[in-house]
Amino acid sequence: MVSAVRAELLKFLTTRLWWGMAIAVVVAGAVFAGLFAWVLTSAPAGAGGPGGVPGGDAVQVANSVYTGGLSVGYLLMLTIGVMQIGSEYRHHTITSTFLAQPRRARVMAAKVVALLVIGVGYGLLSLVGSVVVGAIGLDLVGEDPFPSTEILRTLALSLLVLGLWALIGLGVGILIPNQVAALLIGVGVAWIVEPLLGLAFRAFEFGREHIAPYMPTEATNAIVNAVENGPDSVRLSWWGGALVLTAWAALLAGVGSLLTVRRDVS
């Protein structure tokens, strides 16, 4: 199993993709941390609401600043997850992979472990940029950069978030065999369709209380306890959000892995 995980990591690290993604993650974390530090501290407390700046307490503001680049980070992890399996089918290396390791379940388990490791690695890089810039930004506007030890829990959970989104990408990459289509559909749904659906569900009571909080993006916001979009929004606890996002990752990666184990390759 260790050799299988090492092989999956080598497949990723021997391409030029990894360092490009690393630069993007660090830059996104730093830029969004600076932007959020300015925007969230420039409006009066409690100014959240439709069309206004989201509001929250000092802990939520700090959490939002340090995880401001997470939305870009998890889209990049989604992309890596798709490519980790999509490139195998696109370049027909999946055949040699299964010939080298006939136990397909072990191959898929190795991909899951490797993606979690990659997610944690990129999460650490993202935190380097966001914490440094965010702490400086909050200090410059007179806010406490670390108002509670809860910030440390949020930073640790952000690593889990990126790993889980990479697994969601793995599932999308398997369920949509065409790599380009998988990337377009996966990123489009996560970036555009799901936020719009969440907005629509929050327009009526049942959707606001029983549907919107269980969507992947809303679960991610619950995990990091970011500022809220409005006073009437319903949000899960951090551990509830973690369970929901884990369930989404397990469902998509599990179904995709089962299909890969059973599907013929050529």
Coordinates of C-alpha atoms in Angstrom, one line a residue, residues 1-152:
M1 CA 0.0 0.0 0.0
V2 CA 2.9 2.4 0.8
S3 CA 4.4 1.8 -2.6
A4 CA 1.1 2.4 -4.3
V5 CA 0.6 5.7 -2.5
R6 CA 4.2 6.7 -3.3
A7 CA 3.5 5.9 -7.0
E8 CA 0.3 8.1 -7.0
L9 CA 2.3 11.0 -5.4
L10 CA 5.0 10.6 -8.0
K11 CA 2.5 10.7 -10.8
F12 CA 1.5 14.1 -9.6
L13 CA 4.8 15.6 -8.5
T14 CA 6.6 14.6 -11.7
T15 CA 4.4 16.9 -13.7
R16 CA 4.6 20.7 -14.0
L17 CA 1.1 21.0 -12.6
W18 CA 2.1 20.8 -9.0
W19 CA 4.3 23.9 -8.8
G20 CA 1.9 26.0 -10.8
M21 CA -0.9 25.0 -8.5
A22 CA 1.4 25.7 -5.5
I23 CA 2.0 29.3 -6.6
A24 CA -1.7 29.8 -7.3
V25 CA -2.7 28.6 -3.9
V26 CA -0.2 30.8 -2.0
V27 CA -1.0 33.9 -4.1
A28 CA -4.8 33.3 -3.7
G29 CA -4.5 32.8 0.1
A30 CA -2.5 36.0 0.4
V31 CA -4.6 38.2 -1.9
F32 CA -7.9 37.1 -0.5
A33 CA -6.7 37.5 3.1
G34 CA -5.6 41.0 2.4
L35 CA -8.9 41.8 0.6
F36 CA -11.1 40.3 3.3
A37 CA -9.2 42.0 6.1
W38 CA -9.9 45.3 4.4
V39 CA -13.6 44.7 3.4
L40 CA -14.7 43.0 6.6
T41 CA -13.2 45.6 8.9
S42 CA -14.3 48.6 6.9
A43 CA -18.1 48.1 7.5
P44 CA -19.9 48.6 10.8
A45 CA -20.5 45.5 12.9
G46 CA -23.7 43.8 12.0
A47 CA -23.9 45.2 8.6
G48 CA -24.5 41.8 7.1
G49 CA -27.6 41.2 5.0
P50 CA -28.8 41.0 1.4
G51 CA -26.7 43.2 -0.7
G52 CA -24.5 44.2 2.2
V53 CA -21.1 43.2 3.7
P54 CA -21.5 39.9 5.6
G55 CA -21.3 40.4 9.3
G56 CA -19.9 38.4 12.3
D57 CA -18.0 38.6 15.5
A58 CA -14.2 39.0 15.8
V59 CA -13.5 35.3 15.6
Q60 CA -15.7 34.9 12.4
V61 CA -13.9 37.9 10.8
A62 CA -10.5 36.4 11.5
N63 CA -11.6 33.0 10.3
S64 CA -12.9 34.5 7.1
V65 CA -9.7 36.5 6.6
Y66 CA -7.5 33.4 7.0
T67 CA -9.7 31.2 4.9
G68 CA -10.6 33.8 2.3
G69 CA -8.6 32.0 -0.4
L70 CA -10.2 28.7 0.4
S71 CA -12.8 29.0 -2.3
V72 CA -10.0 29.2 -4.9
G73 CA -8.1 26.5 -3.1
Y74 CA -10.9 24.0 -3.1
L75 CA -11.6 24.6 -6.8
L76 CA -7.9 23.8 -7.5
M77 CA -8.1 20.7 -5.4
L78 CA -11.3 19.7 -7.3
T79 CA -9.3 20.1 -10.5
I80 CA -6.4 18.0 -9.2
G81 CA -8.8 15.3 -8.1
V82 CA -10.4 15.2 -11.6
M83 CA -7.0 15.1 -13.3
Q84 CA -5.6 12.4 -10.9
I85 CA -8.0 9.9 -12.6
G86 CA -9.0 11.7 -15.8
S87 CA -5.4 11.9 -17.1
E88 CA -5.1 8.1 -16.5
Y89 CA -8.0 7.4 -18.9
R90 CA -7.1 10.2 -21.3
H91 CA -3.5 9.0 -21.8
H92 CA -4.5 5.3 -21.4
T93 CA -2.1 4.9 -18.4
I94 CA -4.8 3.3 -16.4
T95 CA -4.1 0.0 -18.2
S96 CA -0.5 -0.1 -17.2
T97 CA -1.5 1.0 -13.7
F98 CA -3.8 -2.0 -13.3
L99 CA -1.3 -4.3 -14.8
A100 CA 1.4 -3.2 -12.3
Q101 CA -1.1 -3.4 -9.5
P102 CA -3.9 -5.9 -10.4
R103 CA -5.7 -5.3 -7.1
R104 CA -7.8 -2.3 -8.3
A105 CA -9.3 -1.6 -4.9
R106 CA -5.7 -1.0 -3.6
V107 CA -5.0 1.4 -6.5
M108 CA -8.1 3.5 -5.7
A109 CA -7.4 3.5 -2.0
A110 CA -3.9 4.7 -2.8
K111 CA -5.4 7.5 -4.9
V112 CA -7.6 8.5 -2.0
V113 CA -4.7 8.6 0.5
A114 CA -2.5 10.5 -2.0
L115 CA -5.2 13.1 -2.7
L116 CA -5.6 13.7 1.1
V117 CA -1.9 14.2 1.4
I118 CA -1.8 16.5 -1.5
G119 CA -4.8 18.5 -0.1
V120 CA -3.0 18.9 3.3
G121 CA 0.2 20.0 1.6
Y122 CA -1.5 22.6 -0.5
G123 CA -3.5 23.7 2.6
L124 CA -0.3 24.4 4.5
L125 CA 1.0 26.5 1.5
S126 CA -2.3 28.4 1.5
L127 CA -2.0 29.1 5.2
V128 CA 1.5 30.5 4.8
G129 CA 0.2 33.2 2.5
S130 CA -3.1 33.9 4.2
V131 CA -2.0 33.9 7.8
V132 CA 1.0 36.2 7.2
V133 CA -0.9 38.7 5.1
G134 CA -4.1 38.4 7.0
A135 CA -2.5 38.9 10.4
I136 CA -0.6 41.9 9.2
G137 CA -3.8 43.3 7.6
L138 CA -5.9 42.8 10.8
D139 CA -3.2 44.4 12.9
L140 CA -2.9 47.4 10.7
V141 CA -6.7 48.2 11.1
G142 CA -6.5 47.7 14.9
E143 CA -8.1 44.3 15.1
D144 CA -6.8 41.4 17.1
P145 CA -5.3 38.9 14.6
F146 CA -5.9 35.9 16.9
P147 CA -8.9 36.7 19.2
S148 CA -9.5 33.1 20.2
T149 CA -7.8 29.6 20.1
E150 CA -10.7 28.7 17.8
I151 CA -8.7 30.2 15.0
L152 CA -6.2 27.3 15.3

